[in-house]
CSV table of C-alpha atoms in Angstrom, one decimal:
chain,number,residue,atom,x,y,z
W,1,MET,CA,15.1,10.4,21.9
W,2,GLN,CA,12.7,8.3,19.7
W,3,LEU,CA,12.3,7.5,16.0
W,4,GLY,CA,9.3,8.9,14.2
W,5,LEU,CA,7.8,8.3,10.7
W,6,ILE,CA,5.5,10.4,8.7
W,7,GLY,CA,4.7,9.6,5.1
W,8,ILE,CA,2.7,7.9,2.4
W,9,HIS,CA,3.0,4.5,0.7
W,10,TYR,CA,1.4,2.3,-1.9
W,11,LYS,CA,-0.9,0.5,0.6
W,12,LYS,CA,-2.9,3.6,1.4
W,13,THR,CA,-2.2,6.0,-1.5
W,14,ARG,CA,-3.1,5.8,-5.2
W,15,LEU,CA,-0.4,6.1,-7.8
W,16,ASP,CA,-1.5,9.5,-9.1
W,17,ILE,CA,-1.1,10.9,-5.6
W,18,ARG,CA,2.2,9.2,-5.1
W,19,ASP,CA,3.5,10.7,-8.3
W,20,LYS,CA,2.9,14.2,-6.9
W,21,VAL,CA,4.3,13.5,-3.4
W,22,SER,CA,7.9,12.8,-4.1
W,23,PHE,CA,11.1,14.4,-2.6
W,24,THR,CA,13.8,15.7,-4.9
W,25,ASP,CA,17.2,16.3,-3.3
W,26,ALA,CA,16.4,20.0,-3.2
W,27,GLY,CA,13.0,19.1,-1.6
W,28,LYS,CA,14.7,17.0,1.0
W,29,LEU,CA,16.9,19.9,2.1
W,30,ILE,CA,14.0,22.3,2.3
W,31,CYS,CA,12.1,19.7,4.4
W,32,PHE,CA,15.1,19.1,6.7
W,33,GLN,CA,15.5,22.9,7.2
W,34,LYS,CA,11.9,23.2,8.2
W,35,ALA,CA,12.3,20.3,10.6
W,36,ALA,CA,15.3,22.0,12.2
W,37,LEU,CA,13.1,25.0,13.0
W,38,ALA,CA,10.9,22.5,14.9
W,39,GLY,CA,13.9,21.3,16.9
W,40,ILE,CA,14.4,18.2,14.8
W,41,THR,CA,18.0,17.9,13.7
W,42,GLN,CA,18.1,14.3,12.5
W,43,CYS,CA,16.0,13.4,9.4
W,44,MET,CA,16.0,11.0,6.5
W,45,ALA,CA,13.7,11.1,3.5
W,46,LEU,CA,13.0,7.7,1.7
W,47,SER,CA,11.4,8.6,-1.6
W,48,THR,CA,10.6,5.9,-4.2
W,49,CYS,CA,7.9,5.1,-6.7
W,50,ASN,CA,6.0,3.3,-3.9
W,51,ARG,CA,6.6,5.5,-0.9
W,52,SER,CA,7.6,9.0,0.3
W,53,GLU,CA,8.5,8.7,4.0
W,54,LEU,CA,10.2,11.0,6.4
W,55,TYR,CA,12.0,9.4,9.3
W,56,PHE,CA,13.2,11.7,12.2
W,57,MET,CA,14.4,11.6,15.8
W,58,TYR,CA,12.3,13.5,18.3
W,59,GLU,CA,12.2,14.1,22.1
W,60,GLU,CA,9.0,16.0,22.7
W,61,GLU,CA,5.5,14.9,21.9
W,62,GLU,CA,4.7,18.2,20.2
W,63,GLN,CA,7.5,17.6,17.7
W,64,LYS,CA,5.5,14.8,16.3
W,65,ILE,CA,2.7,17.2,15.5
W,66,LYS,CA,5.1,19.7,14.0
W,67,MET,CA,6.7,17.1,11.8
W,68,ARG,CA,3.3,16.2,10.4
W,69,ALA,CA,2.8,19.8,9.5
W,70,VAL,CA,6.2,20.0,8.0
W,71,TYR,CA,5.4,17.0,5.7
W,72,THR,CA,2.0,18.3,4.6
W,73,GLU,CA,3.3,21.8,4.0
W,74,MET,CA,5.8,20.4,1.5
W,75,PHE,CA,2.8,19.5,-0.8
W,76,PRO,CA,0.2,22.2,-0.2
W,77,GLU,CA,-1.7,21.4,-3.4
W,78,ILE,CA,-2.7,17.9,-2.2
W,79,GLU,CA,-5.0,17.0,0.7
W,80,LEU,CA,-2.7,14.5,2.3
W,81,GLU,CA,-4.3,13.8,5.7
W,82,ARG,CA,-6.4,10.9,4.6
W,83,TYR,CA,-3.3,9.1,3.2
W,84,LEU,CA,-0.7,9.8,5.9
W,85,ASP,CA,0.9,6.9,7.8
W,86,ALA,CA,2.4,7.9,11.2
W,87,ARG,CA,4.5,5.6,13.4
W,88,PHE,CA,6.5,6.3,16.5
W,89,GLY,CA,8.9,4.6,18.9
W,90,GLU,CA,9.5,0.9,18.5
W,91,ASP,CA,6.7,0.7,16.0
W,92,ALA,CA,8.6,3.1,13.7
W,93,VAL,CA,11.9,1.1,14.3
W,94,ALA,CA,10.2,-2.2,13.4
W,95,TYR,CA,8.7,-0.6,10.3
W,96,LEU,CA,12.0,0.6,9.1
W,97,PHE,CA,13.6,-2.8,9.6
W,98,ARG,CA,10.8,-4.4,7.6
W,99,THR,CA,11.1,-1.8,4.9
W,100,ALA,CA,14.8,-2.3,4.5
W,101,ALA,CA,14.3,-6.1,4.1
W,102,GLY,CA,11.6,-5.6,1.4
W,103,LEU,CA,8.8,-6.9,3.7
W,104,GLU,CA,6.8,-3.7,3.1
W,105,SER,CA,7.4,-3.6,-0.6
W,106,LEU,CA,4.8,-4.2,-3.4
W,107,VAL,CA,6.9,-7.2,-4.5
W,108,LEU,CA,7.6,-9.0,-1.2
W,109,GLY,CA,11.3,-9.4,-0.4
W,110,GLU,CA,12.6,-7.3,-3.4
W,111,ASP,CA,16.2,-6.1,-3.1
W,112,GLN,CA,16.2,-2.6,-4.6
W,113,ILE,CA,14.7,-1.0,-1.4
W,114,LEU,CA,17.8,-1.9,0.6
W,115,GLY,CA,20.1,0.3,-1.6
W,116,GLN,CA,17.5,3.1,-1.5
W,117,VAL,CA,17.6,3.1,2.3
W,118,ARG,CA,21.4,3.3,2.2
W,119,ASP,CA,21.2,6.1,-0.3
W,120,ALA,CA,18.7,8.0,1.9
W,121,ILE,CA,20.9,7.9,5.1
W,122,ASP,CA,24.0,8.7,3.0
W,123,PHE,CA,22.3,11.9,1.8
W,124,SER,CA,21.2,12.9,5.3
W,125,ARG,CA,24.7,12.2,6.6
W,126,THR,CA,26.4,14.2,3.9
W,127,MET,CA,24.1,17.2,4.3
W,128,GLY,CA,24.6,17.2,8.1
W,129,TYR,CA,21.1,16.0,9.1
W,130,SER,CA,21.8,12.7,10.7
W,131,GLY,CA,23.5,11.8,14.0
W,132,LYS,CA,24.5,9.0,16.3
W,133,GLU,CA,20.9,7.8,16.9
W,134,LEU,CA,19.5,7.8,13.3
W,135,ASN,CA,22.8,6.4,11.9
W,136,LYS,CA,22.6,3.6,14.4
W,137,ILE,CA,19.0,2.7,13.7
W,138,VAL,CA,19.4,2.7,10.0
W,139,ARG,CA,22.7,0.7,10.2
W,140,ASP,CA,21.0,-1.9,12.3
W,141,ALA,CA,18.1,-2.1,9.9
W,142,VAL,CA,20.4,-2.6,6.9
W,143,THR,CA,22.5,-5.2,8.7
W,144,CYS,CA,19.4,-7.1,9.8
W,145,ALA,CA,18.0,-7.0,6.2
W,146,LYS,CA,21.2,-8.2,4.7
W,147,ARG,CA,21.4,-11.1,7.1
W,148,ILE,CA,17.8,-12.2,6.5
W,149,LYS,CA,18.2,-11.9,2.7
W,150,THR,CA,21.4,-14.1,2.9
W,151,GLU,CA,19.8,-16.7,5.1
W,152,LEU,CA,16.3,-16.9,3.6
W,153,LYS,CA,16.9,-15.8,0.0
W,154,ILE,CA,13.4,-14.4,-0.4
W,155,SER,CA,14.1,-12.6,-3.6
W,156,GLU,CA,15.3,-15.8,-5.3
W,157,GLN,CA,11.6,-16.9,-5.5
W,158,PRO,CA,10.6,-15.2,-8.8
W,159,LEU,CA,7.1,-13.9,-9.1
W,160,SER,CA,6.8,-12.4,-12.6
W,161,ILE,CA,5.6,-14.7,-15.3
W,162,SER,CA,8.4,-13.8,-17.6
W,163,SER,CA,11.1,-14.5,-15.0
W,164,ILE,CA,9.5,-17.8,-14.0
W,165,GLY,CA,9.1,-18.7,-17.7
W,166,ILE,CA,12.8,-18.1,-18.5
W,167,ARG,CA,14.0,-19.9,-15.4
W,168,THR,CA,11.8,-22.9,-16.2
W,169,LEU,CA,13.0,-22.8,-19.8
W,170,ASP,CA,16.6,-22.9,-18.6
W,171,ALA,CA,15.9,-25.8,-16.2
W,172,VAL,CA,14.3,-27.8,-19.1
W,173,CYS,CA,16.8,-27.2,-22.0
W,174,SER,CA,19.7,-25.0,-20.7
W,175,ILE,CA,19.5,-21.6,-22.4
W,176,ALA,CA,23.3,-20.9,-22.6
W,177,GLY,CA,24.7,-21.4,-26.0
W,178,LYS,CA,21.4,-21.8,-27.7
W,179,LYS,CA,19.8,-20.3,-30.8
W,180,ILE,CA,16.6,-18.4,-29.8
W,181,LEU,CA,13.7,-17.0,-31.8
W,182,VAL,CA,11.5,-14.5,-30.0
W,183,ILE,CA,8.1,-13.8,-31.7
W,184,GLY,CA,6.8,-10.4,-30.7
W,185,SER,CA,8.4,-7.0,-30.0
W,186,GLY,CA,6.2,-5.4,-27.4
W,187,LYS,CA,6.7,-5.0,-23.6
W,188,ALA,CA,6.3,-8.7,-22.9
W,189,ALA,CA,8.8,-9.7,-25.5
W,190,ALA,CA,11.3,-7.1,-24.3
W,191,LEU,CA,11.0,-8.3,-20.7
W,192,ALA,CA,11.6,-11.9,-21.8
W,193,LEU,CA,14.7,-10.7,-23.7
W,194,HIS,CA,15.9,-8.9,-20.6
W,195,TYR,CA,16.0,-12.2,-18.7
W,196,VAL,CA,17.3,-14.2,-21.7
W,197,PHE,CA,20.4,-12.1,-22.0
W,198,ALA,CA,21.5,-13.1,-18.6
W,199,TYR,CA,22.7,-16.3,-20.2
W,200,PRO,CA,26.0,-16.5,-22.1
W,201,ASP,CA,26.8,-17.4,-25.7
W,202,ILE,CA,23.3,-17.1,-27.1
W,203,SER,CA,22.1,-16.1,-30.5
W,204,VAL,CA,18.8,-14.2,-30.6
W,205,THR,CA,16.5,-13.4,-33.5
W,206,ALA,CA,13.3,-11.4,-33.0
W,207,CYS,CA,10.3,-11.8,-35.3
W,208,SER,CA,7.9,-8.8,-35.5
W,209,ARG,CA,5.0,-7.7,-37.5
W,210,ASN,CA,5.3,-4.1,-36.2
W,211,PRO,CA,8.4,-2.3,-37.7
W,212,SER,CA,8.4,0.5,-35.2
W,213,HIS,CA,8.3,-1.9,-32.3
W,214,ALA,CA,11.1,-3.9,-33.9
W,215,ARG,CA,13.3,-0.8,-34.3
W,216,LYS,CA,12.8,0.1,-30.6
W,217,LEU,CA,13.6,-3.5,-29.6
W,218,ARG,CA,16.8,-3.4,-31.7
W,219,ARG,CA,17.8,-0.1,-30.0
W,220,GLU,CA,17.4,-1.7,-26.6
W,221,PHE,CA,19.0,-5.0,-27.6
W,222,PRO,CA,21.5,-4.3,-30.4
W,223,GLU,CA,22.8,-7.9,-30.3
W,224,ILE,CA,19.6,-9.3,-31.8
W,225,SER,CA,18.7,-9.9,-35.4
W,226,VAL,CA,15.2,-9.0,-36.7
W,227,ILE,CA,13.1,-10.7,-39.3
W,228,GLU,CA,9.7,-10.1,-40.7
W,229,TYR,CA,6.8,-11.9,-39.1
W,230,GLU,CA,5.9,-13.7,-42.3
W,231,MET,CA,9.4,-15.3,-42.4
W,232,ARG,CA,8.9,-17.2,-39.1
W,233,TYR,CA,8.0,-20.5,-40.6
W,234,ALA,CA,10.8,-20.4,-43.1
W,235,VAL,CA,13.4,-20.2,-40.3
W,236,ILE,CA,11.8,-21.6,-37.2
W,237,ALA,CA,13.3,-25.1,-37.5
W,238,ARG,CA,16.8,-23.6,-37.3
W,239,PHE,CA,16.3,-22.6,-33.6
W,240,ASP,CA,16.6,-24.5,-30.4
W,241,ILE,CA,14.2,-22.3,-28.4
W,242,VAL,CA,11.1,-20.3,-29.5
W,243,ILE,CA,9.6,-17.7,-27.2
W,244,SER,CA,6.3,-16.2,-28.2
W,245,ALA,CA,4.9,-13.2,-26.5
W,246,THR,CA,2.4,-11.3,-28.7
W,247,SER,CA,-1.1,-9.8,-28.3
W,248,SER,CA,-2.3,-11.7,-31.3
W,249,PRO,CA,-5.9,-13.2,-31.1
W,250,HIS,CA,-4.7,-16.1,-33.2
W,251,LEU,CA,-1.9,-18.7,-33.0
W,252,THR,CA,1.5,-17.5,-34.1
W,253,VAL,CA,3.0,-21.0,-34.2
W,254,LYS,CA,0.8,-23.7,-35.7
W,255,ARG,CA,1.6,-27.4,-35.4
W,256,ASP,CA,1.5,-28.3,-39.1
W,257,ALA,CA,3.2,-25.2,-40.6
W,258,PHE,CA,6.8,-26.6,-40.3
W,259,ASP,CA,8.8,-29.8,-39.7
W,260,ILE,CA,10.6,-30.5,-36.4
W,261,LEU,CA,13.6,-32.7,-36.8
W,262,HIS,CA,15.5,-32.0,-33.6
W,263,PRO,CA,14.7,-31.2,-29.9
W,264,MET,CA,13.0,-27.8,-29.5
W,265,CYS,CA,11.6,-25.9,-26.5
W,266,PHE,CA,8.6,-23.5,-26.9
W,267,LEU,CA,7.8,-20.9,-24.2
W,268,ASP,CA,4.3,-19.4,-24.7
W,269,LEU,CA,3.9,-16.2,-22.7
W,270,ALA,CA,0.7,-15.0,-24.4
W,271,ALA,CA,-2.9,-14.9,-23.5
W,272,PRO,CA,-4.7,-16.0,-25.6
W,273,ARG,CA,-2.1,-18.5,-26.4
W,274,ASP,CA,0.4,-18.1,-29.2
W,275,VAL,CA,1.7,-21.6,-29.6
W,276,ASP,CA,-0.5,-24.5,-30.9
W,277,PRO,CA,-1.1,-26.8,-27.9
W,278,GLY,CA,-0.9,-29.7,-30.3
W,279,LEU,CA,2.9,-29.3,-30.3
W,280,ALA,CA,3.0,-30.7,-26.8
W,281,GLY,CA,2.5,-34.2,-28.3
W,282,HIS,CA,5.5,-34.1,-30.6
W,283,LYS,CA,8.4,-36.3,-29.5
W,284,PHE,CA,11.0,-33.5,-30.0
W,285,VAL,CA,9.0,-30.7,-28.4
W,286,THR,CA,8.8,-29.4,-24.9
W,287,LEU,CA,6.0,-26.8,-24.5
W,288,ILE,CA,5.8,-24.4,-21.5
W,289,ASP,CA,2.6,-22.3,-21.3
W,290,LEU,CA,0.9,-19.9,-19.0
W,291,ASP,CA,-1.1,-22.5,-17.1
W,292,THR,CA,2.1,-24.1,-15.9
W,293,LEU,CA,3.7,-20.8,-15.2
W,294,ARG,CA,0.8,-19.4,-13.2
W,295,GLU,CA,0.8,-22.5,-11.0
W,296,MET,CA,4.5,-22.0,-10.3
W,297,ALA,CA,3.9,-18.2,-9.7
W,298,ALA,CA,1.2,-19.1,-7.1
W,299,GLU,CA,3.5,-21.6,-5.4
W,300,ASN,CA,6.4,-19.0,-5.4
W,301,GLN,CA,4.1,-16.4,-3.9
W,302,LYS,CA,3.1,-18.8,-1.1
W,303,GLU,CA,6.7,-19.6,-0.5
W,304,ARG,CA,7.6,-15.9,-0.3
W,305,GLU,CA,4.8,-15.3,2.1
W,306,ARG,CA,6.1,-18.1,4.3
W,307,LEU,CA,9.6,-16.6,4.2
W,308,VAL,CA,8.2,-13.2,5.0
W,309,LYS,CA,6.6,-14.6,8.2
W,310,GLU,CA,9.9,-16.2,9.1
W,311,SER,CA,11.7,-13.0,8.4
W,312,ARG,CA,9.4,-11.0,10.7
W,313,ARG,CA,10.0,-13.6,13.4
W,314,ARG,CA,13.8,-13.4,13.1
W,315,MET,CA,13.6,-9.6,13.1
W,316,ILE,CA,11.9,-9.2,16.5
W,317,LYS,CA,15.1,-9.7,18.5
W,318,SER,CA,17.1,-7.2,16.4
W,319,VAL,CA,14.3,-4.6,16.6
W,320,ARG,CA,14.2,-5.0,20.4
W,321,GLU,CA,18.0,-4.7,20.7
W,322,THR,CA,18.0,-1.4,18.7
W,323,SER,CA,15.0,-0.1,20.7
W,324,ASP,CA,16.7,-0.9,24.0
W,325,TRP,CA,19.9,0.8,22.8
W,326,LEU,CA,17.8,3.9,21.9
W,327,GLU,CA,16.1,3.9,25.4
W,328,LYS,CA,19.5,3.8,27.1
W,329,SER,CA,21.0,6.4,24.9
W,330,ARG,CA,18.8,9.1,26.6
W,331,ILE,CA,21.3,9.0,29.5
W,332,ASP,CA,24.4,9.3,27.3
W,333,PRO,CA,24.5,13.2,27.3
W,334,ALA,CA,24.5,13.1,31.2
W,335,ILE,CA,27.3,10.5,31.2
W,336,ALA,CA,29.3,12.5,28.7
W,337,SER,CA,28.9,15.6,30.7
W,338,LEU,CA,29.9,13.8,33.9
W,339,GLN,CA,33.1,12.4,32.1
W,340,GLN,CA,33.9,15.9,30.9
W,341,ARG,CA,33.5,17.3,34.4
W,342,CYS,CA,36.0,14.6,35.6
W,343,SER,CA,38.5,15.5,32.9
W,344,GLU,CA,38.2,19.2,34.0
W,345,ILE,CA,38.8,18.4,37.7
W,346,ALA,CA,41.7,16.1,36.8
W,347,GLY,CA,43.2,18.8,34.6
W,348,ASP,CA,42.8,21.5,37.3
W,349,SER,CA,44.4,19.2,39.9
W,350,TYR,CA,47.3,18.4,37.6
W,351,GLU,CA,47.9,22.0,36.9
W,352,TYR,CA,48.0,22.8,40.6
W,353,LEU,CA,50.4,19.9,41.4
W,354,ASN,CA,52.6,20.8,38.4
W,355,ARG,CA,53.0,24.4,39.7
W,356,LYS,CA,53.9,23.3,43.3
W,357,MET,CA,56.2,20.4,42.5
W,358,GLN,CA,59.3,20.1,40.3
W,359,LEU,CA,58.0,17.2,38.1
W,360,SER,CA,60.0,15.6,35.3
W,361,GLU,CA,58.3,15.0,32.0
W,362,ARG,CA,57.8,11.3,32.8
W,363,GLU,CA,56.3,12.3,36.2
W,364,GLN,CA,54.0,14.8,34.6
W,365,LYS,CA,52.6,12.1,32.3
W,366,LEU,CA,52.2,9.7,35.2
W,367,VAL,CA,50.5,12.1,37.5
W,368,LYS,CA,48.1,13.2,34.8
W,369,LYS,CA,47.2,9.6,34.0
W,370,VAL,CA,46.7,8.6,37.7
W,371,LEU,CA,44.5,11.6,38.4
W,372,GLN,CA,42.2,10.9,35.4
W,373,SER,CA,42.1,7.1,36.0
W,374,SER,CA,41.2,7.6,39.7
W,375,LEU,CA,38.3,9.9,38.9
W,376,TYR,CA,37.0,7.6,36.1
W,377,ARG,CA,37.3,4.6,38.4
W,378,LEU,CA,35.1,6.4,40.9
W,379,LEU,CA,32.5,6.9,38.2
W,380,ARG,CA,32.7,3.5,36.6
W,381,GLU,CA,30.1,1.7,38.7
W,382,PRO,CA,27.6,4.6,38.8
W,383,ILE,CA,27.8,4.8,35.0
W,384,GLN,CA,27.2,1.1,34.6
W,385,GLU,CA,24.1,1.4,36.8
W,386,LEU,CA,22.8,4.4,34.8
W,387,LYS,CA,23.1,2.3,31.6
W,388,ARG,CA,21.1,-0.5,33.1
W,389,LEU,CA,18.1,1.8,33.7
W,390,ASP,CA,15.1,0.8,31.5
W,391,SER,CA,12.5,3.2,32.8
W,392,ARG,CA,12.3,6.5,31.0
W,393,GLN,CA,11.1,8.2,34.1
W,394,GLU,CA,14.0,6.8,36.2
W,395,GLN,CA,16.4,8.0,33.5
W,396,GLU,CA,15.1,11.5,33.6
W,397,GLU,CA,15.1,11.6,37.4
W,398,TYR,CA,18.8,10.4,37.6
W,399,LYS,CA,19.8,12.8,34.8
W,400,ARG,CA,18.3,15.8,36.7
W,401,LEU,CA,20.0,14.6,39.9
W,402,LEU,CA,23.4,14.3,38.2
W,403,GLU,CA,23.0,17.8,36.7
W,404,GLN,CA,22.2,19.2,40.2
W,405,LEU,CA,24.9,17.3,42.1
W,406,PHE,CA,27.7,17.9,39.7
W,407,GLN,CA,26.5,21.2,38.2
W,408,ILE,CA,26.7,19.9,34.6
């Protein structure tokens, strides 16, 4: 039994196509039912904004072709062939390991995908469409991903300008407990506020020239106060931190428009810039602008890429171990049948002896245990040898031989 993968992802497929190729829970069940008709009883659908992938366990080569048809038939209105990615065997196992660790994500090393993989296998398990093999592969992938994330901390290297800006701001002037003025109320300002509110005991005021944007911002962050844009210079000196993130073509904070009598930090997230660069020369001012942040983002990206390479290197052994286990599991049904046959023989022998001899309850338990242990002891070494077989051809030959010899 091998792992297969059929699906689309952001590297090969445009967003407008990905939007249409998405599995709802109902869609997953329909897909799994179609797969069952092709003899595939273990399936998992991983469907996110960046991918819609179907993982499955197969035994016959023709099942790979059938699963490709199952996938495309789920979305008949779209010509999917040009976008499909297909992987099989150890290649599919390695890809799932990389996916769970965020190494195949748009944002390298992101954490969200790990939870999405867990949810995907939980759904399959709950609906009765996963088994020992698929559960084992996904469990190993999740375990490996968690270990790598703990050891290398890839996701702790921020890539977004807002995230880097807020972290830099905190390193310079410690955000906790500060009074903060945010100029702007669009998406960039909202994202900055999202990161700012991770710090305790802060007081935040937003300054906006767009009343509708300001109301929307207030609904998202009810803790903030809102003032009109024209009031910014009247109050700006009361704050410890000023964050400006507007789309204005002009400066929103001018050097000579207010007095600075205490230490202040300015974070300029706008392009073109919002904050007068002349402020950088003031003795009480620390100014952080996009030039600095872009350099840091580039360095963080390089560090993430280095950590991704290290993650892939560390992953090789885990992928190999899981693939080896999967190879050896082919012989498991034959071993289970052999053990079952031994139990039947031991049971028959016990029943015969129990009828012919007057055994006490204690003797009955002892005879039953000795018979079963003796037969299992006879099988122990052959079973160990079977589990050591690496060749698929040898496994199949021995499996057929066992079935013939023991009529299992």
